[in-house]
Short mmCIF file of C-alpha atoms and ligand atoms in Angstrom, two decimals:
data_model
loop_
_atom_site.label_atom_id
_atom_site.label_comp_id
_atom_site.label_asym_id
_atom_site.label_seq_id
_atom_site.Cartn_x
_atom_site.Cartn_y
_atom_site.Cartn_z
CA MET A 579 -54.45 14.52 43.27
CA GLU A 580 -54.52 12.63 46.56
CA ALA A 581 -52.94 9.65 44.89
CA ILE A 582 -50.04 11.81 43.75
CA ALA A 583 -49.70 13.43 47.17
CA HIS A 584 -49.62 9.98 48.71
CA GLN A 585 -47.06 8.83 46.16
CA GLY A 586 -45.06 11.95 46.92
CA SER A 587 -44.98 11.12 50.60
CA ARG A 588 -43.19 7.89 49.75
CA THR A 589 -40.57 9.54 47.55
CA PRO A 590 -37.45 10.56 49.49
CA ARG A 591 -37.50 14.16 50.62
CA GLU A 592 -34.58 16.20 49.37
CA PHE A 593 -32.67 19.12 50.93
CA GLY A 594 -33.22 17.71 54.45
CA GLY A 595 -37.02 17.64 54.20
CA PRO A 596 -39.24 20.40 55.67
CA LEU A 597 -36.62 21.51 58.20
CA GLY A 598 -33.93 21.80 55.52
CA ALA A 599 -36.36 23.64 53.24
CA ALA A 600 -37.27 26.11 56.02
CA ALA A 601 -33.60 26.67 56.82
CA LEU A 602 -32.77 27.26 53.15
CA MET A 603 -35.58 29.78 52.82
CA LEU A 604 -33.85 31.85 55.51
CA LEU A 605 -30.27 31.05 54.56
CA LEU A 606 -30.48 31.79 50.83
CA PRO A 607 -31.82 35.36 51.15
CA ALA A 608 -29.45 35.97 54.09
CA THR A 609 -26.52 34.88 51.91
CA VAL A 610 -27.54 37.23 49.10
CA PHE A 611 -27.62 40.20 51.51
CA HIS A 612 -24.41 39.13 53.21
CA LEU A 613 -22.56 38.98 49.89
CA LEU A 614 -23.97 42.32 48.72
CA LEU A 615 -22.82 43.99 51.94
CA VAL A 616 -19.44 42.31 52.15
CA ALA A 617 -18.49 42.91 48.48
CA ARG A 618 -18.51 46.66 49.05
CA SER A 619 -16.76 46.58 52.42
CA GLY A 620 -13.02 47.24 52.74
CA PRO A 621 -11.93 43.86 54.15
CA ALA A 622 -14.39 41.96 51.88
CA ARG A 623 -14.32 38.97 54.21
CA LEU A 624 -16.44 36.11 52.94
CA LEU A 625 -16.55 34.39 56.31
CA GLY A 626 -16.61 37.37 58.64
CA PRO A 627 -19.71 39.27 59.76
CA PRO A 628 -21.17 41.88 57.38
CA PRO A 629 -19.80 45.39 57.94
CA TYR A 630 -23.20 46.56 59.23
CA LEU A 631 -26.78 45.37 59.39
CA PRO A 632 -28.97 47.54 57.17
CA GLY A 633 -32.20 48.87 58.68
CA LEU A 634 -35.53 48.69 56.91
CA GLY A 635 -34.91 52.19 55.55
CA ALA A 636 -31.87 50.98 53.58
CA LEU A 637 -33.71 47.93 52.27
CA TRP A 638 -37.17 49.18 51.43
CA SER A 639 -37.32 51.55 48.51
CA PRO A 640 -40.43 52.09 46.34
CA PRO A 641 -38.27 53.25 43.34
CA ALA A 642 -36.29 49.97 43.54
CA LEU A 643 -39.54 47.98 43.59
CA LEU A 644 -40.89 50.00 40.65
CA LEU A 645 -37.66 49.50 38.71
CA TRP A 646 -37.83 45.75 39.32
CA LEU A 647 -41.48 45.59 38.21
CA ALA A 648 -40.69 47.67 35.10
CA TRP A 649 -37.85 45.26 34.29
CA LEU A 650 -40.17 42.28 34.72
CA GLY A 651 -42.74 44.02 32.50
CA LEU A 652 -40.14 44.66 29.79
CA GLN A 653 -38.98 41.03 29.79
CA LEU A 654 -42.60 39.85 29.68
CA ALA A 655 -43.30 42.09 26.70
CA LEU A 656 -40.23 40.70 24.91
CA TYR A 657 -41.37 37.14 25.70
CA PHE A 658 -44.59 37.78 23.80
CA LEU A 659 -42.90 39.13 20.67
CA PRO A 660 -43.25 36.77 17.70
CA ALA A 661 -40.79 33.90 18.17
CA ARG A 662 -38.37 32.69 15.50
CA LYS A 663 -39.47 29.20 16.45
CA VAL A 664 -41.92 27.45 18.74
CA ALA A 665 -40.35 24.36 20.32
CA GLU A 666 -42.01 21.36 21.90
CA GLY A 667 -41.03 20.19 25.36
CA LEU A 668 -40.54 16.55 26.39
CA GLU A 669 -43.58 14.33 26.69
CA LEU A 670 -45.52 14.88 29.93
CA LYS A 671 -47.29 12.35 32.17
CA ASP A 672 -50.55 12.80 30.24
CA LYS A 673 -48.61 12.20 26.95
CA SER A 674 -49.04 15.83 25.86
CA ARG A 675 -46.19 18.20 24.99
CA LEU A 676 -46.07 21.90 25.84
CA GLN A 677 -45.01 24.56 23.36
CA TYR A 678 -42.37 27.17 24.14
CA PRO A 679 -41.41 30.33 22.22
CA ILE A 680 -37.72 30.43 21.29
CA ASN A 681 -36.94 34.14 21.37
CA GLY A 682 -34.71 34.56 24.44
CA PHE A 683 -31.66 35.64 22.47
CA ARG A 684 -33.75 38.21 20.69
CA ALA A 685 -34.92 39.45 24.10
CA LEU A 686 -31.26 39.92 25.08
CA VAL A 687 -30.42 41.82 21.89
CA LEU A 688 -33.53 44.03 22.12
CA THR A 689 -32.81 44.73 25.78
CA ALA A 690 -29.26 45.79 24.80
CA LEU A 691 -30.63 48.05 22.04
CA LEU A 692 -33.19 49.65 24.34
CA LEU A 693 -30.51 50.13 26.96
CA GLY A 694 -28.19 51.72 24.40
CA LEU A 695 -30.98 54.12 23.41
CA GLY A 696 -31.71 54.85 27.06
CA VAL A 697 -28.08 55.54 27.92
CA SER A 698 -27.65 57.83 24.90
CA ALA A 699 -30.76 59.69 26.09
CA GLY A 700 -29.15 60.17 29.51
CA LEU A 701 -30.24 57.08 31.48
CA PRO A 702 -27.80 56.99 34.43
CA LEU A 703 -26.83 53.31 34.34
CA GLY A 704 -24.01 53.91 36.81
CA VAL A 705 -26.52 54.49 39.67
CA LEU A 706 -27.78 50.90 39.51
CA PRO A 707 -24.95 49.51 41.71
CA GLU A 708 -26.10 51.86 44.47
CA MET A 709 -29.57 50.32 44.31
CA LEU A 710 -28.54 46.67 44.53
CA LEU A 711 -29.48 46.23 48.18
CA PRO A 712 -33.05 47.59 47.92
CA MET A 713 -33.48 45.89 44.56
CA ALA A 714 -32.50 42.54 46.09
CA PHE A 715 -34.96 43.21 48.92
CA ALA A 716 -37.78 43.98 46.47
CA VAL A 717 -36.99 40.85 44.43
CA THR A 718 -36.87 38.70 47.58
CA LEU A 719 -40.28 39.98 48.72
CA THR A 720 -41.79 39.32 45.30
CA ALA A 721 -40.18 35.85 45.23
CA PHE A 722 -41.97 34.91 48.47
CA LEU A 723 -45.26 36.35 47.24
CA PHE A 724 -44.98 34.76 43.81
CA SER A 725 -44.13 31.36 45.34
CA LEU A 726 -47.22 31.61 47.54
CA LEU A 727 -49.42 32.33 44.50
CA LEU A 728 -47.83 29.38 42.68
CA TYR A 729 -48.53 27.15 45.69
CA LEU A 730 -52.18 28.23 45.76
CA LYS A 731 -52.52 27.80 42.00
CA ALA A 732 -51.14 24.25 42.28
CA LEU A 733 -53.82 23.32 44.83
CA VAL A 734 -56.41 23.40 42.05
CA ALA A 735 -54.16 21.97 39.31
CA PRO A 736 -54.96 18.51 37.89
CA ALA A 737 -52.90 15.60 39.23
CA SER A 738 -51.15 15.18 35.87
CA ALA A 739 -49.74 18.73 36.18
CA LEU A 740 -47.94 18.09 39.48
CA ALA A 741 -44.18 17.65 39.83
CA PRO A 742 -42.78 14.38 41.11
CA GLY A 743 -41.03 15.96 44.09
CA GLY A 744 -43.04 18.82 45.57
CA ASN A 745 -46.20 17.05 46.68
CA SER A 746 -45.29 15.46 49.98
CA GLY A 747 -48.25 16.95 51.85
CA ASN A 748 -45.96 19.10 54.02
CA PRO A 749 -46.76 22.73 53.06
CA ILE A 750 -43.30 24.11 53.91
CA TYR A 751 -41.49 21.48 51.90
CA ASP A 752 -43.92 21.69 48.99
CA PHE A 753 -43.80 25.52 49.00
CA PHE A 754 -40.01 25.27 48.68
CA MET A 755 -39.82 22.46 46.13
CA GLY A 756 -42.78 23.60 44.01
CA LYS A 757 -45.94 21.57 43.50
CA GLU A 758 -46.76 22.23 39.87
CA LEU A 759 -44.31 21.20 37.17
CA ASN A 760 -45.14 23.71 34.44
CA PRO A 761 -47.47 26.42 35.79
CA ARG A 762 -48.84 28.50 32.97
CA ILE A 763 -51.09 31.48 32.38
CA CYS A 764 -52.26 30.93 28.80
CA PHE A 765 -49.11 30.82 26.64
CA LEU A 766 -46.91 32.26 29.40
CA ASP A 767 -44.92 29.41 30.94
CA LEU A 768 -43.93 30.93 34.28
CA LYS A 769 -40.98 28.64 35.02
CA TYR A 770 -39.54 28.77 31.51
CA PHE A 771 -39.85 32.58 31.52
CA CYS A 772 -38.12 32.96 34.88
CA GLU A 773 -35.36 30.43 34.14
CA LEU A 774 -33.68 32.40 31.37
CA ARG A 775 -34.98 35.96 31.23
CA PRO A 776 -35.39 38.46 34.09
CA GLY A 777 -32.64 37.04 36.32
CA LEU A 778 -30.16 35.95 33.68
CA ILE A 779 -30.40 39.09 31.56
CA GLY A 780 -30.57 41.11 34.80
CA TRP A 781 -27.23 39.60 35.82
CA VAL A 782 -25.39 40.94 32.76
CA LEU A 783 -27.17 44.27 33.12
CA ILE A 784 -25.87 44.58 36.71
CA ASN A 785 -22.38 43.63 35.50
CA LEU A 786 -22.55 46.31 32.83
CA ALA A 787 -23.73 48.92 35.33
CA LEU A 788 -20.77 48.03 37.57
CA LEU A 789 -18.42 48.42 34.60
CA VAL A 790 -19.94 51.82 33.80
CA GLN A 791 -19.59 52.91 37.43
CA GLU A 792 -15.98 51.77 37.47
CA ALA A 793 -15.29 53.76 34.30
CA GLU A 794 -16.94 56.82 35.88
CA LEU A 795 -14.86 56.43 39.04
CA ARG A 796 -11.47 55.59 37.51
CA GLY A 797 -11.62 56.94 33.98
CA SER A 798 -11.80 53.56 32.26
CA PRO A 799 -12.89 50.02 33.09
CA SER A 800 -10.17 47.64 34.24
CA LEU A 801 -9.08 44.62 32.23
CA ALA A 802 -10.42 42.33 34.97
CA MET A 803 -13.84 44.04 34.85
CA CYS A 804 -13.92 43.79 31.03
CA LEU A 805 -13.03 40.09 31.18
CA ILE A 806 -15.70 39.32 33.78
CA ASN A 807 -18.28 41.19 31.71
CA GLY A 808 -17.20 39.39 28.53
CA PHE A 809 -17.07 35.91 30.12
CA GLN A 810 -20.44 36.20 31.80
CA LEU A 811 -22.09 37.81 28.78
CA LEU A 812 -20.86 34.84 26.75
CA TYR A 813 -22.40 32.47 29.33
CA VAL A 814 -25.75 34.25 29.29
CA GLY A 815 -25.74 34.77 25.51
CA ASP A 816 -24.93 31.08 25.06
CA ALA A 817 -27.77 30.00 27.35
CA LEU A 818 -30.21 32.17 25.42
CA TRP A 819 -28.85 31.19 21.99
CA HIS A 820 -29.32 27.52 22.97
CA GLU A 821 -32.56 28.32 24.78
CA GLU A 822 -34.24 25.18 23.50
CA ALA A 823 -31.72 23.06 25.42
CA VAL A 824 -33.25 24.22 28.71
CA LEU A 825 -36.30 22.11 27.85
CA THR A 826 -34.38 18.89 28.59
CA THR A 827 -32.81 20.11 31.85
CA MET A 828 -33.83 18.91 35.31
CA ASP A 829 -35.30 22.28 36.23
CA ILE A 830 -37.87 22.05 33.46
CA THR A 831 -38.50 18.31 33.26
CA HIS A 832 -38.39 17.32 36.93
CA ASP A 833 -38.50 20.12 39.50
CA GLY A 834 -41.71 21.85 40.45
CA PHE A 835 -41.87 25.63 40.33
CA GLY A 836 -41.64 26.74 43.94
CA PHE A 837 -39.52 29.01 46.11
CA MET A 838 -36.29 27.14 45.30
CA LEU A 839 -36.43 27.95 41.59
CA VAL A 840 -38.30 31.26 41.91
CA PHE A 841 -35.75 32.71 44.32
CA GLY A 842 -32.86 31.05 42.48
CA ASP A 843 -33.89 32.43 39.09
CA LEU A 844 -34.99 35.90 40.14
CA ALA A 845 -32.77 36.84 43.08
CA TRP A 846 -29.87 34.44 43.56
CA VAL A 847 -28.63 34.52 39.96
CA PRO A 848 -28.47 38.28 39.33
CA PHE A 849 -27.31 39.35 42.80
CA THR A 850 -24.80 36.64 43.66
CA TYR A 851 -23.53 35.79 40.18
CA SER A 852 -22.54 39.44 39.72
CA LEU A 853 -20.43 39.18 42.89
CA GLN A 854 -17.12 39.24 41.02
CA ALA A 855 -18.00 42.47 39.22
CA GLN A 856 -19.24 43.94 42.53
CA PHE A 857 -15.98 42.94 44.18
CA LEU A 858 -13.88 44.44 41.36
CA LEU A 859 -15.66 47.79 41.58
CA HIS A 860 -14.65 48.17 45.22
CA HIS A 861 -11.36 46.23 45.13
CA PRO A 862 -9.59 46.97 41.83
CA GLN A 863 -7.17 44.25 40.72
CA THR A 864 -4.22 44.58 38.41
CA LEU A 865 -4.28 41.83 35.84
CA GLY A 866 -1.28 41.43 33.55
CA LEU A 867 -1.61 40.23 29.98
CA PRO A 868 0.04 36.81 30.56
CA MET A 869 -2.35 36.02 33.46
CA ALA A 870 -5.31 37.37 31.47
CA SER A 871 -4.36 35.09 28.53
CA PHE A 872 -4.04 32.11 30.87
CA ILE A 873 -7.49 32.82 32.34
CA CYS A 874 -8.95 33.14 28.83
CA LEU A 875 -7.48 29.74 27.99
CA ILE A 876 -9.11 28.16 31.07
CA LYS A 877 -12.40 29.79 30.17
CA ALA A 878 -12.14 28.56 26.56
CA ILE A 879 -11.45 24.96 27.68
CA GLY A 880 -14.36 25.05 30.13
CA TYR A 881 -16.69 26.54 27.55
CA TYR A 882 -15.70 23.98 24.92
CA ILE A 883 -16.43 21.04 27.25
CA PHE A 884 -19.65 22.61 28.57
CA ARG A 885 -21.05 23.49 25.17
CA SER A 886 -20.06 20.31 23.30
CA ALA A 887 -21.36 18.03 26.07
CA ASN A 888 -24.68 19.86 26.42
CA SER A 889 -25.19 20.04 22.65
CA GLN A 890 -24.32 16.36 22.19
CA LYS A 891 -26.92 15.22 24.72
CA ASN A 892 -29.51 17.67 23.51
CA THR A 893 -29.09 16.63 19.87
CA PHE A 894 -29.23 12.98 20.90
CA ARG A 895 -32.41 13.47 22.93
CA LYS A 896 -34.07 15.38 20.10
CA ASN A 897 -33.00 13.08 17.28
CA PRO A 898 -30.81 10.04 17.98
CA SER A 899 -30.31 9.51 14.23
CA ASP A 900 -28.73 12.95 13.75
CA PRO A 901 -25.42 12.29 11.90
CA SER A 902 -23.41 14.03 14.66
CA VAL A 903 -24.55 11.49 17.29
CA ALA A 904 -25.71 8.48 15.25
CA GLY A 905 -22.31 6.74 15.53
CA LEU A 906 -22.10 6.96 19.33
CA GLU A 907 -22.39 3.86 21.48
CA THR A 908 -25.58 3.58 23.55
CA ILE A 909 -27.31 1.45 26.18
CA ALA A 910 -30.98 0.62 25.69
CA THR A 911 -33.31 1.20 28.67
CA ALA A 912 -36.71 -0.28 29.51
CA THR A 913 -38.33 3.12 28.87
CA GLY A 914 -37.43 2.94 25.19
CA ARG A 915 -34.92 5.80 25.63
CA GLN A 916 -31.21 5.21 25.23
CA LEU A 917 -28.21 6.38 27.22
CA LEU A 918 -25.02 7.55 25.57
CA VAL A 919 -21.93 5.60 26.67
CA SER A 920 -19.37 7.09 24.32
CA GLY A 921 -18.47 10.63 23.31
CA TRP A 922 -18.59 13.20 26.12
CA TRP A 923 -21.09 11.13 28.14
CA GLY A 924 -18.78 8.11 28.00
CA TRP A 925 -15.94 10.15 29.53
CA VAL A 926 -17.69 11.08 32.78
CA ARG A 927 -21.38 10.99 33.72
CA HIS A 928 -21.68 14.78 33.87
CA PRO A 929 -19.16 16.33 31.47
CA ASN A 930 -21.31 19.47 31.21
CA TYR A 931 -20.89 20.11 34.96
CA LEU A 932 -17.12 19.78 34.65
CA GLY A 933 -17.04 22.41 31.88
CA ASP A 934 -19.24 24.70 33.96
CA ILE A 935 -16.96 24.40 37.01
CA ILE A 936 -13.85 25.13 34.91
CA MET A 937 -15.52 28.29 33.61
CA ALA A 938 -16.45 29.26 37.18
CA LEU A 939 -12.79 28.91 38.16
CA ALA A 940 -11.76 31.24 35.32
CA TRP A 941 -14.25 33.87 36.52
CA SER A 942 -12.93 33.71 40.06
CA LEU A 943 -9.28 33.84 38.99
CA THR A 944 -10.00 37.10 37.18
CA CYS A 945 -10.34 38.72 40.61
CA GLY A 946 -6.83 37.77 41.73
CA THR A 947 -5.92 35.85 44.84
CA SER A 948 -5.97 38.58 47.50
CA HIS A 949 -9.47 37.69 48.76
CA LEU A 950 -11.57 34.55 49.18
CA LEU A 951 -14.81 36.41 48.41
CA PRO A 952 -14.71 36.17 44.58
CA TYR A 953 -14.09 32.43 44.96
CA PHE A 954 -17.52 32.10 46.60
CA TYR A 955 -18.98 31.42 43.17
CA VAL A 956 -16.72 28.53 42.23
CA LEU A 957 -16.99 27.00 45.73
CA TYR A 958 -20.76 27.30 45.95
CA PHE A 959 -21.20 26.20 42.34
CA THR A 960 -19.08 23.08 42.78
CA ALA A 961 -21.13 22.16 45.85
CA LEU A 962 -24.36 22.85 43.93
CA LEU A 963 -23.35 20.69 40.98
CA VAL A 964 -22.08 17.84 43.18
CA HIS A 965 -25.43 17.86 45.00
CA ARG A 966 -27.34 18.24 41.76
CA GLU A 967 -25.44 15.34 40.25
CA ALA A 968 -26.42 13.15 43.22
CA ARG A 969 -30.08 14.14 42.79
CA ASP A 970 -29.93 13.40 39.08
CA GLU A 971 -28.33 9.99 39.76
CA GLN A 972 -31.29 9.14 42.00
CA HIS A 973 -33.81 10.21 39.37
CA CYS A 974 -31.99 8.30 36.65
CA LEU A 975 -31.73 5.18 38.80
CA GLN A 976 -35.49 5.34 39.41
CA LYS A 977 -36.16 5.99 35.71
CA TYR A 978 -33.74 3.54 34.11
CA GLY A 979 -33.01 0.94 36.84
CA LEU A 980 -30.58 -1.74 35.66
CA ALA A 981 -29.64 0.17 32.52
CA TRP A 982 -28.46 3.09 34.69
CA ALA A 983 -26.47 0.73 36.91
CA LYS A 984 -24.81 -0.68 33.77
CA TYR A 985 -24.03 2.87 32.57
CA CYS A 986 -22.41 3.64 35.95
CA ARG A 987 -20.25 0.53 35.67
CA GLN A 988 -19.13 1.49 32.17
CA VAL A 989 -18.60 5.15 33.05
CA PRO A 990 -17.48 5.07 36.69
CA TYR A 991 -16.58 8.73 37.23
CA ARG A 992 -19.29 11.30 37.92
CA ILE A 993 -17.73 14.69 37.14
CA LEU A 994 -13.92 14.62 37.24
CA PRO A 995 -12.16 11.72 35.48
CA TYR A 996 -10.18 9.43 37.83
CA ILE A 997 -11.02 11.59 40.85
CA TYR A 998 -14.78 11.91 41.36
P1 LIG B 307 -28.22 17.73 32.50
O1 LIG B 307 -28.43 18.61 31.33
O2 LIG B 307 -26.90 17.07 32.65
O3 LIG B 307 -29.38 16.67 32.44
C1 LIG B 307 -29.39 15.47 33.18
C2 LIG B 307 -30.23 14.51 32.37
O4 LIG B 307 -29.53 14.13 31.20
C3 LIG B 307 -30.53 13.20 33.07
O5 LIG B 307 -31.59 13.33 33.98
C4 LIG B 307 -30.90 12.34 31.89
O6 LIG B 307 -32.23 12.72 31.54
C5 LIG B 307 -29.94 12.83 30.80
N1 LIG B 307 -28.76 11.99 30.74
C6 LIG B 307 -27.88 11.72 31.73
N2 LIG B 307 -26.92 10.90 31.29
C7 LIG B 307 -27.18 10.65 30.00
C8 LIG B 307 -26.55 9.87 29.00
N3 LIG B 307 -25.45 9.17 29.25
N4 LIG B 307 -27.10 9.83 27.78
C9 LIG B 307 -28.23 10.54 27.51
N5 LIG B 307 -28.87 11.29 28.42
C10 LIG B 307 -28.35 11.35 29.65
O7 LIG B 307 -28.49 18.41 33.88
P2 LIG B 307 -28.88 19.83 34.38
O8 LIG B 307 -30.26 20.16 33.99
O9 LIG B 307 -28.57 19.78 35.83
O10 LIG B 307 -27.83 20.85 33.73
C11 LIG B 307 -27.91 21.47 32.44
C12 LIG B 307 -26.79 22.49 32.30
O11 LIG B 307 -27.08 23.61 33.10
C13 LIG B 307 -25.42 21.98 32.75
O12 LIG B 307 -24.43 22.40 31.85
C14 LIG B 307 -25.20 22.63 34.09
O13 LIG B 307 -23.81 22.83 34.31
C15 LIG B 307 -25.95 23.93 33.91
N6 LIG B 307 -26.44 24.47 35.17
C16 LIG B 307 -26.09 25.75 35.48
C17 LIG B 307 -26.52 26.33 36.64
C18 LIG B 307 -26.14 27.71 36.96
O14 LIG B 307 -26.63 28.23 37.98
N7 LIG B 307 -25.30 28.36 36.20
C19 LIG B 307 -27.39 25.59 37.60
C20 LIG B 307 -27.68 24.26 37.17
C21 LIG B 307 -27.23 23.74 36.00
P3 LIG B 307 -33.11 11.99 30.41
O15 LIG B 307 -32.54 10.62 30.24
O16 LIG B 307 -34.48 12.00 30.96
O17 LIG B 307 -32.97 12.82 29.18
#
């Protein structure tokens, strides 16, 4: 373990090292609360101060904590239902492969059915928007606690289980980045569970509750609210339908499970990604059919690029002789793996990010152009993906060396052809 920690100290520290990590641990929760407060305020100013600073009484609520724990319990129970398939992850340092249940989409459908039953039995879904602030507080507290337990668990994990990046020896940095790559309790893979279930399904649940509240307030949901719900449900449904693809993403294969991913998965995703629906509830927008059709077209283009690029790489990584990818041009690397240099991955080096950003733009446009606030998502997300792309470049350069440099020469643009 010491050898790894020593190795880690030589690897470059990301996110500005311990200071950057400490700042992010304050800034990320503060941003979540800022957005929650601003979305419901009249001026809805992204850059201005929040309308008020909530006291502990407005943040701390035992029912909100109980609701959050019940939600976590439900998603855990659904995780343990028999899976339609058990998939293998990529090979680990010790040459083993972990197994993962593929039943996330079923969890989404069963959650929807249970919710439908609950609502028909009188469950007041429309009160959820009123609980967002204390819910976010409860989730933030549990994210800190959970990350601490993960940190302690990693202290006794074998060296082969540690992540490449979160073992610098600095506790603040390692707490943030995550020390252990795939922490597990028996068959429960904690990172895999958190990546796609409580936060992601929670996001569409919050959206739906906002739609219900809007219908209660104004008689029917607006077109903009319906579009946002539909677009984001498609995004979440797609992620869960292609759940297996998460096994080849950076989050699973490279990053340790620490505060960055815990908070991101459990708090950031549901509370900030639902910002557009929160904004629409308090700032109704009139969306004409021509504009709505135009936005749907942008969303469809983004989705097409995002899905085809991700599926192409995933199929190639799983089985390079699959007929859909066998004809593509490749570069051999010293690791024995190949890099695609034609198809989507010969167009730009991260076509999937481009598709994702185009979809993000469609979501923001749905909220009109009167406020900057709903554009927070596309702005933040572009910055996230640009930064993520740079991190991935570094990892790939370390992994593939000259072959990666050759790929970059052949495919010079990172995300946006001829521009970036
Ligand atoms: P990618 O799925 O793009 O994975 C990057 C990896 O792909 C590289 O490390 C490399 O790994 C492999 N790769 C890169 N180039 C090639 C090539 N030419 N040929 C073959 N393999 C290649 O990255 P992410 O995990 O960041 O993203 C996955 C998806 O998730 C994206 O669509 C992204 O937009 C989305 N996302 C969404 C977020 C959200 O909050 N909504 C947040 C982050 C991501 P190797 O060679 O080891 O296989």
